[in-house]
Amino acid sequence: MKKLINAPDAVVAESLEGFAAAHADIVVLGEERKFVRRKSLTPGKVALVSGGGSGHEPLHLGFVGHGMLDAACPGQVFTSPTPDQIAAAAAAVDTGAGCLFIVKNYEGDVMNFEMAAEMARGKVLTVFTDDDVAVETSTYSTGRRGVAGTLVVEKIVGAAAEAGAAHAELQALGKRVNGRTRTMGVALTSCTVPSAGKPTFAIGDDEIEMGVGIHGEPGRRRAKLESADALADTLVGAILDDLAPRPGTECLLFVNGFGGTPNLELYIMVRAAKRTLDGRGIKIARYLVDSLVTSLDMAGCSITLAAFDDELTRLWDAPVHTAALRWRG
Amino acid sequence: MKKLINAPDAVVAESLEGFAAAHADIVVLGEERKFVRRKSLTPGKVALVSGGGSGHEPLHLGFVGHGMLDAACPGQVFTSPTPDQIAAAAAAVDTGAGCLFIVKNYEGDVMNFEMAAEMARGKVLTVFTDDDVAVETSTYSTGRRGVAGTLVVEKIVGAAAEAGAAHAELQALGKRVNGRTRTMGVALTSCTVPSAGKPTFAIGDDEIEMGVGIHGEPGRRRAKLESADALADTLVGAILDDLAPRPGTECLLFVNGFGGTPNLELYIMVRAAKRTLDGRGIKIARYLVDSLVTSLDMAGCSITLAAFDDELTRLWDAPVHTAALRWRG
């Protein structure tokens, strides 16, 4: 294992310290590194809290800031944050209007966020994300996995919260966005969890894992490496089969690198996905291209499509200012 | 070789098409894909043009936009753009106030940008960047190499150009910024150039290349992998030996991933570099942490320090709106 680390068990703590130092204009690191929260809170705004295992950075801590999350709770690598962490984050950022939890659908996350919600006694609502069309159940999830589409939910609900939307309204919006968002990914290599010290799975020099999960979980099938055009066509095809948008639907196309894939390749996948979408009569209204929901050093990418309407487009376009996502609206 | 591509010789062209589609709000792809330029130009502003071999994305095309470059010329992977490309870019973005070329110090780039400057007949000034302290001459350069510090020159000179600075003034500023900026990098793995199909260099499972160049050129030495703290201490130490800032100097700390390194590790390097800088009495006034000057899929990172003064800090903070770098000022 070759990594820029000091010790496997210090990875998350030390990375959080570096993150908090580098983005001290936006975030504050909570006590005992339980969470990262916005430096300044907006009284009366519903507080958005997310989190999950580390190793997917910049998700979620890179999305804490104006127009997106109020706090993010990082667990150890690929390990859920504890209920105690989540409850502490909720208490730190709830200014009286309640909290909305945004939680990727993995058993550990669901359980721990639900326990934290109980500890907070009725002031919490939750949105679960399950945008991964690859498989119906998986290693760590009953039902579909929450993956890169979680970013879309966090951005859009974050914009609505900033604009003053009410607690239940934000939960309904989050469910609506999740329901209109689909993702599928492909891995070219495994990731290596620092504490394990070896690749999560073995894969041949000419093989891919089609439909891989963001922890390196199995997808639909092990297959031979194909061209970018063929891979994008498979991913977009699987998404469209499931999402079934009407021709003419305006979509967000989000091409997301898993951590070990250069931008040069991501944009080849953008071109390839656009070819398929153009052929299917789906309009790309917005693009997002970057490595934002990662799996440590895994090579590969996911494609996310979100079917936008005027409201969702407006909220997507609203200003955001976080460590990893910034635009002016 | 496992990459998300269609064919090795189509990599740059297809990636450019994806890039131009995804960022059509900011850039336009020039005829025959010779350059990427800003969608809207500011008449009377000195035009900033950069470029170089592809494979370092988002450098340079991701820095085209308000507050930074007017055009970027991408060569094939790790290959200089042609004089014809550069001259076409200059002609496309010069609104009458002249062009400033920002060129990394590699023999092919220097030669081709100089030929393009001659073709433009006296309307061009040039700034060469050579911020890499690792080696004095290298595989493709006489004198030091221009690496991640080029971003700092492009950002600061871009802000001054936006504010209306004159042609010669911008060249002097670019030289001043380059003179106050130093970088050194470390590689954990090689990169793989698509047309070569195999790693540029061989490296053992427990080895690093200390002082590596952004094309995988040799650095100072092949060594055993060390802790993040030790690696950062070596990089920062080499930079400070050369830059020799007075204690109390306010610096930009830019930790740059080479393409195959997760954010989680970059922030551990931030923490590690900060430890060394704190110990040396150097104040970190600004941070930048991301994979912005890459070497395809190489794992590793570089550290850049730029000694800021009030003027440079103000220009660094000025608004920028490009595909890869955005803030509001």
XYZ file of C-alpha atoms in Angstrom:
658
model
C 0.000 0.000 0.000
C 1.433 3.375 -1.055
C -0.376 6.323 0.425
C 0.435 9.822 1.648
C -0.391 9.011 5.272
C 1.304 8.747 8.634
C -0.553 5.802 10.148
C -3.694 3.994 8.959
C -5.577 4.718 12.174
C -4.762 8.448 12.021
C -5.947 9.006 8.443
C -9.373 10.477 9.162
C -8.338 12.588 12.153
C -5.336 14.108 10.417
C -7.163 14.727 7.173
C -9.943 16.505 9.083
C -7.372 18.735 10.765
C -5.875 19.646 7.400
C -9.316 20.281 5.952
C -10.376 22.512 8.832
C -7.143 24.505 8.614
C -7.396 24.970 4.846
C -11.051 26.041 4.910
C -11.193 27.997 8.159
C -13.062 30.755 6.310
C -15.990 28.365 5.746
C -15.965 25.631 8.409
C -15.171 24.819 12.010
C -14.133 21.384 13.256
C -16.374 20.247 16.119
C -15.163 19.028 19.479
C -13.370 15.653 19.375
C -13.586 15.918 15.562
C -17.174 14.659 15.703
C -18.317 16.857 12.835
C -17.468 19.732 10.536
C -19.932 22.600 10.684
C -20.415 25.966 9.038
C -18.467 28.763 10.638
C -21.561 30.970 10.737
C -25.097 29.685 11.090
C -28.312 31.376 9.969
C -30.809 31.565 12.842
C -34.238 30.269 11.875
C -32.976 28.243 8.913
C -33.601 24.479 8.946
C -30.213 22.849 9.513
C -29.016 20.239 7.010
C -26.816 17.472 8.385
C -25.257 14.662 6.415
C -22.363 12.284 6.872
C -21.179 8.770 6.400
C -17.984 6.826 6.159
C -14.838 8.730 5.160
C -13.056 7.920 1.920
C -15.624 9.609 -0.341
C -14.196 13.132 -0.064
C -15.063 15.833 -0.828
C -18.489 14.279 0.008
C -19.781 15.312 2.602
C -17.501 17.739 4.415
C -16.579 19.561 1.232
C -20.256 20.448 0.831
C -20.617 22.250 4.165
C -21.216 25.944 3.623
C -23.623 28.531 2.285
C -26.274 26.976 0.049
C -25.603 23.397 1.034
C -24.969 21.545 4.329
C -24.751 22.969 7.839
C -22.760 20.006 9.186
C -21.206 16.746 8.077
C -20.226 13.805 10.280
C -17.278 11.736 9.075
C -16.973 8.139 10.224
C -13.773 6.172 9.892
C -12.997 5.050 6.332
C -16.081 3.325 4.879
C -17.578 3.148 8.403
C -20.716 4.953 9.588
C -20.405 7.861 11.998
C -21.707 7.080 15.476
C -25.122 8.249 16.737
C -23.250 10.354 19.271
C -21.391 12.198 16.508
C -24.564 12.852 14.562
C -26.532 14.000 17.617
C -23.706 16.366 18.544
C -23.703 17.832 15.035
C -27.483 18.300 15.087
C -27.309 20.026 18.445
C -24.523 22.295 17.220
C -26.302 23.554 14.107
C -30.022 23.490 14.968
C -30.919 27.109 15.619
C -34.536 26.250 16.440
C -36.084 25.395 13.072
C -35.175 21.707 13.244
C -32.748 19.468 11.392
C -32.978 17.555 8.162
C -30.717 14.538 7.895
C -29.611 13.479 4.416
C -28.491 9.871 4.614
C -27.161 7.462 2.007
C -29.007 4.151 2.150
C -26.519 1.831 3.893
C -27.550 -0.205 6.903
C -25.017 1.309 9.310
C -25.796 4.877 8.265
C -29.559 4.353 8.406
C -29.354 2.822 11.890
C -27.025 5.431 13.334
C -28.799 8.451 11.861
C -32.131 7.019 13.114
C -30.705 6.596 16.606
C -29.407 10.157 16.500
C -32.835 11.380 15.337
C -34.430 9.681 18.343
C -31.873 11.307 20.647
C -32.904 14.678 19.193
C -36.584 14.081 20.127
C -38.786 15.016 17.223
C -36.792 17.914 15.824
C -35.341 15.823 13.018
C -36.671 14.705 9.659
C -34.692 12.474 7.320
C -34.245 11.963 3.595
C -32.650 8.719 2.452
C -30.867 8.635 -0.903
C -30.842 5.497 -3.022
C -29.941 6.621 -6.525
C -27.725 3.687 -7.604
C -29.572 1.653 -10.242
C -26.861 -1.027 -10.473
C -28.282 -3.518 -7.967
C -31.416 -3.827 -5.831
C -29.621 -4.949 -2.676
C -25.936 -5.031 -1.951
C -23.218 -5.823 0.573
C -24.140 -3.040 2.983
C -27.625 -2.072 1.884
C -31.146 -3.385 1.831
C -32.547 -1.669 -1.205
C -30.554 0.494 -3.533
C -27.395 2.266 -2.502
C -27.055 6.012 -2.076
C -24.156 7.249 -4.185
C -23.230 10.345 -6.237
C -26.841 11.529 -6.577
C -26.656 12.390 -2.871
C -24.736 15.508 -3.920
C -27.696 16.590 -6.065
C -30.095 16.187 -3.139
C -27.755 18.106 -0.836
C -27.323 20.956 -3.325
C -30.992 21.412 -4.155
C -32.353 20.977 -0.639
C -29.550 23.228 0.592
C -30.643 25.993 -1.754
C -34.255 25.677 -0.641
C -33.259 25.733 3.028
C -31.223 28.877 2.398
C -34.313 30.456 0.815
C -36.308 29.757 3.973
C -38.300 26.630 3.094
C -40.014 24.907 6.028
C -38.914 21.654 7.672
C -41.445 19.245 6.124
C -41.238 21.021 2.785
C -37.496 20.349 2.630
C -37.991 16.673 3.404
C -40.575 16.416 0.623
C -38.236 18.228 -1.765
C -35.362 15.906 -0.868
C -37.511 12.848 -1.561
C -38.629 14.368 -4.845
C -35.056 15.064 -5.987
C -33.912 11.579 -4.965
C -36.836 10.151 -6.929
C -35.726 11.966 -10.061
C -32.028 11.097 -9.764
C -30.238 7.942 -10.921
C -26.578 6.868 -10.936
C -24.452 3.989 -12.096
C -20.680 3.565 -11.905
C -17.872 1.508 -13.356
C -14.544 0.639 -11.708
C -11.279 -0.005 -13.528
C -9.331 -0.719 -10.338
C -10.090 -1.447 -6.717
C -9.618 1.020 -3.907
C -7.353 0.242 -0.957
C -8.658 0.953 2.549
C -5.707 2.200 4.662
C -6.432 -0.082 7.623
C -6.746 -3.114 5.325
C -3.546 -2.308 3.466
C -4.524 -4.236 0.351
C -7.039 -3.792 -2.486
C -10.674 -4.407 -1.530
C -11.163 -6.659 -4.538
C -9.010 -8.316 -7.193
C -9.565 -7.335 -10.804
C -7.750 -8.366 -13.965
C -5.658 -6.038 -16.113
C -8.349 -6.078 -18.802
C -11.402 -6.164 -16.539
C -13.951 -3.716 -15.172
C -16.590 -3.941 -12.478
C -19.784 -2.655 -14.095
C -22.145 -1.135 -11.541
C -19.562 -0.986 -8.747
C -20.522 0.539 -5.397
C -18.591 3.382 -3.797
C -16.978 1.006 -1.288
C -15.848 -1.331 -4.039
C -18.926 -3.545 -3.591
C -19.848 -5.774 -6.512
C -22.064 -4.343 -9.203
C -23.902 -6.076 -12.002
C -21.064 -7.985 -13.576
C -17.364 -8.360 -14.088
C -16.636 -7.673 -17.753
C -13.857 -6.912 -20.197
C -12.714 -3.312 -20.543
C -14.508 -1.536 -23.376
C -14.235 1.857 -25.025
C -15.377 4.986 -23.197
C -18.262 5.259 -25.662
C -19.430 1.702 -24.928
C -19.069 2.127 -21.163
C -20.961 5.421 -21.150
C -23.665 3.906 -23.326
C -24.137 1.047 -20.833
C -24.247 3.388 -17.844
C -26.586 5.913 -19.442
C -28.738 3.114 -20.862
C -29.194 1.510 -17.433
C -30.079 4.870 -15.934
C -32.589 5.744 -18.652
C -34.219 2.294 -18.468
C -34.930 2.999 -14.831
C -35.599 6.734 -14.850
C -37.689 6.552 -18.027
C -37.735 10.283 -18.693
C -39.957 11.629 -21.444
C -38.025 12.685 -24.556
C -37.203 16.367 -24.221
C -36.687 16.123 -20.454
C -34.023 18.528 -19.241
C -31.392 16.745 -17.183
C -28.353 17.396 -15.092
C -25.467 15.238 -16.315
C -22.980 14.632 -13.509
C -19.838 12.710 -14.459
C -18.037 11.863 -11.236
C -14.518 10.482 -10.866
C -13.885 7.883 -8.168
C -10.540 9.366 -7.065
C -7.952 7.720 -9.297
C -9.247 8.953 -12.657
C -7.837 12.059 -14.349
C -10.058 14.898 -15.561
C -8.902 14.209 -19.098
C -10.776 10.887 -18.997
C -13.841 12.292 -17.232
C -14.397 14.718 -20.099
C -14.113 11.879 -22.618
C -16.930 10.237 -20.655
C -18.895 13.505 -20.793
C -18.621 13.509 -24.576
C -19.587 9.838 -24.695
C -22.600 10.248 -22.380
C -23.757 13.256 -24.396
C -23.712 11.157 -27.587
C -26.045 8.604 -26.024
C -28.324 11.244 -24.498
C -28.498 13.204 -27.741
C -29.507 9.994 -29.505
C -32.270 9.387 -26.963
C -33.673 12.919 -27.159
C -32.682 13.850 -23.613
C -31.529 17.447 -23.211
C -28.569 18.170 -20.957
C -29.535 21.389 -19.190
C -26.661 21.410 -16.710
C -23.298 19.662 -16.360
C -21.149 18.811 -13.368
C -17.783 17.136 -13.962
C -15.316 16.417 -11.173
C -14.243 13.825 -8.623
C -16.714 14.679 -5.884
C -18.100 11.390 -4.557
C -15.024 9.219 -4.480
C -13.882 5.794 -3.336
C -10.369 6.555 -2.100
C -8.002 5.792 -4.999
C -10.368 3.731 -7.156
C -10.093 4.376 -10.904
C -13.388 4.694 -12.710
C -16.379 6.966 -12.699
C -20.084 7.172 -12.192
C -22.687 8.895 -14.302
C -25.651 10.567 -12.640
C -28.725 11.915 -14.379
C -31.261 14.069 -12.574
C -34.497 14.984 -14.346
C -34.886 18.689 -13.646
C -37.941 20.903 -13.850
C -37.954 24.692 -13.520
C -37.932 24.601 -9.730
C -35.070 22.121 -9.512
C -33.039 23.999 -12.134
C -33.478 27.261 -10.246
C -32.418 25.652 -6.956
C -29.452 23.922 -8.642
C -28.331 27.287 -10.021
C -28.642 29.094 -6.679
C -25.343 30.314 -5.174
C -23.231 27.822 -3.268
C -20.014 28.421 -1.394
C -18.355 25.350 0.085
C -14.841 23.922 -0.027
C -15.608 21.744 -3.041
C -18.573 23.278 -4.853
C -18.813 26.966 -5.647
C -20.842 29.073 -7.958
C -22.451 32.448 -7.889
C -25.976 31.743 -9.113
C -3.317 0.191 -19.691
C -6.802 0.754 -18.258
C -8.276 4.103 -19.137
C -11.675 5.600 -19.897
C -10.828 6.362 -23.520
C -11.844 5.335 -27.013
C -8.498 5.421 -28.800
C -5.122 6.765 -27.650
C -4.881 9.200 -30.558
C -8.380 10.603 -29.921
C -7.854 11.353 -26.219
C -7.149 15.067 -26.428
C -9.692 15.871 -29.147
C -12.532 14.010 -27.436
C -11.714 15.363 -24.002
C -11.708 18.911 -25.397
C -15.129 18.333 -26.925
C -16.478 17.114 -23.592
C -14.887 20.055 -21.801
C -16.321 22.619 -24.227
C -19.798 21.071 -23.960
C -19.734 20.974 -20.161
C -18.489 24.550 -19.781
C -20.258 26.262 -22.668
C -21.275 29.048 -20.271
C -17.599 30.000 -19.856
C -15.594 28.847 -22.896
C -15.684 28.274 -26.628
C -13.589 25.709 -28.461
C -11.592 27.312 -31.275
C -11.566 26.128 -34.876
C -9.837 22.769 -35.402
C -9.633 22.520 -31.585
C -6.553 24.756 -31.640
C -7.457 26.494 -28.402
C -10.104 27.067 -25.767
C -11.019 30.719 -25.282
C -13.342 32.754 -23.121
C -16.864 32.981 -24.430
C -16.880 36.744 -23.945
C -13.825 38.960 -24.211
C -13.263 42.352 -22.603
C -12.205 44.916 -25.218
C -9.088 46.846 -24.184
C -7.939 44.231 -21.669
C -4.526 42.629 -22.217
C -5.203 39.038 -23.291
C -3.579 36.216 -21.312
C -2.707 33.079 -23.260
C -1.168 29.922 -21.854
C -0.955 26.298 -22.883
C 1.268 23.288 -23.048
C 1.022 19.556 -23.336
C -2.249 17.940 -22.327
C -2.365 15.542 -19.398
C -2.082 18.233 -16.713
C -5.798 19.100 -16.560
C -7.424 21.209 -15.330
C -4.254 23.253 -16.140
C -4.550 25.275 -18.443
C -7.982 25.057 -20.035
C -9.749 24.839 -16.692
C -8.320 28.282 -15.880
C -9.834 30.074 -18.859
C -12.445 32.563 -17.716
C -13.047 35.783 -15.833
C -10.074 36.739 -13.666
C -7.635 34.315 -15.214
C -6.758 33.265 -18.796
C -8.318 34.410 -22.060
C -7.178 31.333 -23.973
C -5.341 28.047 -23.490
C -3.677 25.940 -26.190
C -3.604 22.199 -25.545
C -0.943 20.097 -27.231
C -1.149 16.345 -27.464
C -0.411 14.545 -24.174
C 2.898 15.860 -22.764
C 3.607 17.515 -26.154
C 3.868 21.254 -26.810
C 1.129 23.002 -28.759
C 2.248 24.150 -32.211
C 3.165 27.778 -33.005
C 0.170 27.814 -35.326
C -2.184 26.925 -32.471
C -0.728 29.582 -30.219
C -0.775 32.282 -32.895
C -4.410 31.462 -33.680
C -5.313 31.744 -29.994
C -3.516 35.084 -29.683
C -5.288 36.436 -32.745
C -8.643 35.248 -31.410
C -8.390 36.936 -28.006
C -6.262 40.049 -28.607
C -8.739 42.926 -28.622
C -6.014 45.504 -29.275
C -4.164 45.782 -25.969
C -1.696 42.979 -26.747
C -1.117 39.479 -25.457
C 0.813 38.106 -22.553
C 1.978 34.520 -22.920
C 2.469 32.507 -19.725
C 4.737 29.587 -20.549
C 6.125 26.768 -18.446
C 9.887 26.422 -18.941
C 10.187 23.357 -21.192
C 12.204 23.507 -24.388
C 9.327 22.668 -26.738
C 6.956 25.146 -25.094
C 9.548 27.917 -25.024
C 10.390 27.415 -28.696
C 6.817 27.218 -29.920
C 5.504 30.131 -27.887
C 8.484 32.224 -29.065
C 7.743 31.369 -32.674
C 4.101 32.302 -32.151
C 5.186 35.595 -30.553
C 7.257 36.381 -33.650
C 4.284 35.575 -35.870
C 2.250 38.108 -33.852
C 4.789 40.880 -34.566
C 5.532 42.743 -31.396
C 2.128 42.572 -29.761
C 3.204 39.785 -27.403
C 5.146 39.740 -24.163
C 5.985 36.502 -22.350
C 6.444 35.301 -18.795
C 8.252 32.002 -18.283
C 7.551 30.006 -15.129
C 10.250 27.881 -13.498
C 9.090 27.266 -9.949
C 10.273 23.650 -9.505
C 13.211 23.612 -7.059
C 13.833 19.866 -7.447
C 16.488 19.992 -10.187
C 18.376 22.693 -12.082
C 18.008 21.080 -15.501
C 15.887 18.145 -16.532
C 14.781 15.869 -19.340
C 12.838 18.544 -21.226
C 14.164 21.751 -19.712
C 17.257 23.876 -19.582
C 16.916 25.533 -16.230
C 14.195 24.774 -13.769
C 10.840 23.353 -14.778
C 7.572 25.260 -14.644
C 5.059 23.273 -12.610
C 2.164 23.937 -10.196
C 3.311 27.482 -9.401
C 2.216 28.386 -12.935
C -1.337 28.426 -11.580
C -0.345 31.112 -9.075
C 1.142 33.276 -11.842
C -1.950 32.805 -14.004
C -4.318 33.689 -11.153
C -2.507 36.795 -9.974
C -1.639 38.192 -13.398
C -5.190 37.363 -14.503
C -6.626 39.455 -11.681
C -4.364 42.388 -12.547
C -5.283 42.159 -16.239
C -8.959 42.177 -15.299
C -8.331 45.334 -13.257
C -6.863 47.046 -16.327
C -3.101 46.769 -15.768
C -0.941 47.629 -18.785
C 0.947 45.170 -20.975
C 4.480 45.639 -19.619
C 3.181 45.969 -16.077
C 1.589 42.522 -16.322
C 4.792 40.967 -17.605
C 6.720 42.506 -14.694
C 4.082 41.257 -12.251
C 4.236 37.740 -13.718
C 8.014 37.679 -13.312
C 7.680 38.956 -9.771
C 5.147 36.265 -8.821
C 7.242 33.522 -10.436
C 10.246 34.808 -8.484
C 8.369 34.458 -5.209
C 6.918 31.000 -5.922
C 8.544 27.589 -5.403
C 7.296 24.012 -5.836
C 8.503 20.473 -5.284
C 6.651 17.209 -5.826
C 6.830 13.546 -4.919
C 5.488 10.606 -6.931
C 4.258 7.317 -5.508
C 3.476 5.812 -8.899
C 4.209 6.562 -12.520
C 1.710 8.000 -14.959
C 0.806 6.157 -18.162
C 0.707 8.148 -21.396
C -2.167 6.756 -23.522
C -0.133 6.521 -26.734
C 2.703 4.720 -24.893
C 0.338 2.294 -23.200
C 2.708 1.535 -20.334
C 4.020 3.403 -17.279
C 6.555 6.161 -18.027
C 8.893 4.831 -15.357
C 9.206 1.740 -13.175
C 9.016 2.205 -9.415
C 9.056 -0.335 -6.594
C 6.123 -1.030 -4.286
C 7.913 0.722 -1.429
C 9.573 3.487 -3.438
C 8.957 7.141 -4.218
C 10.458 9.586 -6.714
C 11.371 12.653 -4.667
C 11.279 15.821 -6.770
C 9.467 14.216 -9.719
C 8.500 16.364 -12.714
C 4.947 16.629 -14.013
C 5.754 14.366 -16.959
C 7.240 11.711 -14.702
C 10.771 13.041 -15.222
C 13.343 12.089 -12.615
C 13.670 14.278 -9.558
C 16.368 14.392 -6.915
C 16.401 10.771 -5.881
C 14.618 7.473 -5.723
C 13.912 6.725 -2.059
C 11.879 4.523 0.237
C 8.323 5.571 1.031
C 8.142 7.596 4.221
C 5.351 9.027 6.355
C 3.328 11.998 5.107
C 4.953 14.125 7.790
C 8.459 13.181 6.634
C 7.621 13.690 2.948
C 6.036 17.089 3.582
C 8.998 18.100 5.717
C 11.392 17.256 2.869
C 9.307 19.116 0.273
C 8.745 22.201 2.416
C 12.365 22.148 3.560
C 13.662 22.134 -0.026
C 11.331 24.988 -0.929
C 12.288 27.096 2.080
C 16.019 26.503 1.505
C 15.571 28.033 -1.920
C 12.920 30.677 -1.276
C 14.531 31.791 1.993
C 11.577 33.835 3.207
C 11.978 35.998 6.288
C 10.250 34.553 9.375
C 6.752 35.999 9.524
C 6.360 36.006 5.738
C 2.772 35.372 4.679
C 2.545 32.534 2.183
C 0.100 30.746 -0.024
C 0.283 26.997 0.632
C -0.889 25.061 -2.410
C -1.066 21.280 -2.008
C -1.660 19.821 -5.449
C -2.602 16.246 -6.285
C -1.071 14.666 -9.388
C -4.293 12.962 -10.511
C -4.271 9.583 -8.762
C -4.268 10.827 -5.171
C -7.475 11.160 -3.140
C -8.401 14.384 -1.358
C -8.229 12.528 1.937
C -4.458 12.200 1.495
C -3.965 15.743 0.199
C -5.397 17.125 3.430
C -3.048 14.933 5.470
C -0.237 16.591 3.501
C -1.758 20.001 4.284
C -1.621 19.215 7.978
C 1.927 17.919 7.633
C 3.157 20.950 5.659
C 1.546 23.269 8.181
C 3.468 21.582 10.998
C 6.761 22.279 9.277
C 5.809 25.838 8.335
C 4.577 26.601 11.856
C 7.895 25.346 13.172
C 9.791 27.636 10.797
C 7.736 30.724 11.629
C 6.129 30.989 8.191
C 2.531 32.154 8.257
C 0.048 30.474 5.898
C -2.138 33.342 4.712
C -4.016 31.376 2.046
C -4.574 27.715 1.187
C -5.350 25.940 -2.065
C -5.883 22.171 -1.988
C -6.946 20.186 -5.035
C -5.664 18.232 -8.031
C -5.147 21.146 -10.412
C -1.764 20.613 -12.092
C -1.782 16.905 -12.739
C 0.252 14.226 -14.465
C -2.488 11.982 -15.835
C -3.011 9.197 -13.288
C 0.199 9.635 -11.287
C -0.192 9.201 -7.519
C 1.588 11.782 -5.431
C 1.473 15.502 -4.875
C 3.399 18.715 -5.045
C 3.674 21.474 -2.510
C 3.893 25.080 -3.673
C 4.708 28.064 -1.516
C 4.283 31.621 -2.760
C 5.533 34.489 -0.630
C 2.699 37.001 -0.737
C 2.678 40.689 0.044
C -0.415 42.908 0.297
C -0.651 43.394 -3.465
C -0.310 39.703 -4.276
C -2.793 38.712 -1.571
C -5.340 41.204 -2.910
C -4.904 39.919 -6.479
C -5.081 36.282 -5.323
C -8.351 37.059 -3.531
C -9.905 38.823 -6.533
C -12.919 37.064 -8.090
C -12.260 34.238 -10.499
C -14.752 32.243 -12.514
C -13.331 29.376 -14.558
C -14.198 25.707 -14.926
C -11.750 24.647 -12.227
C -11.144 27.656 -9.998
C -13.933 29.809 -8.637
C -14.304 32.291 -5.904
C -16.123 35.508 -5.322
C -13.415 37.766 -3.911
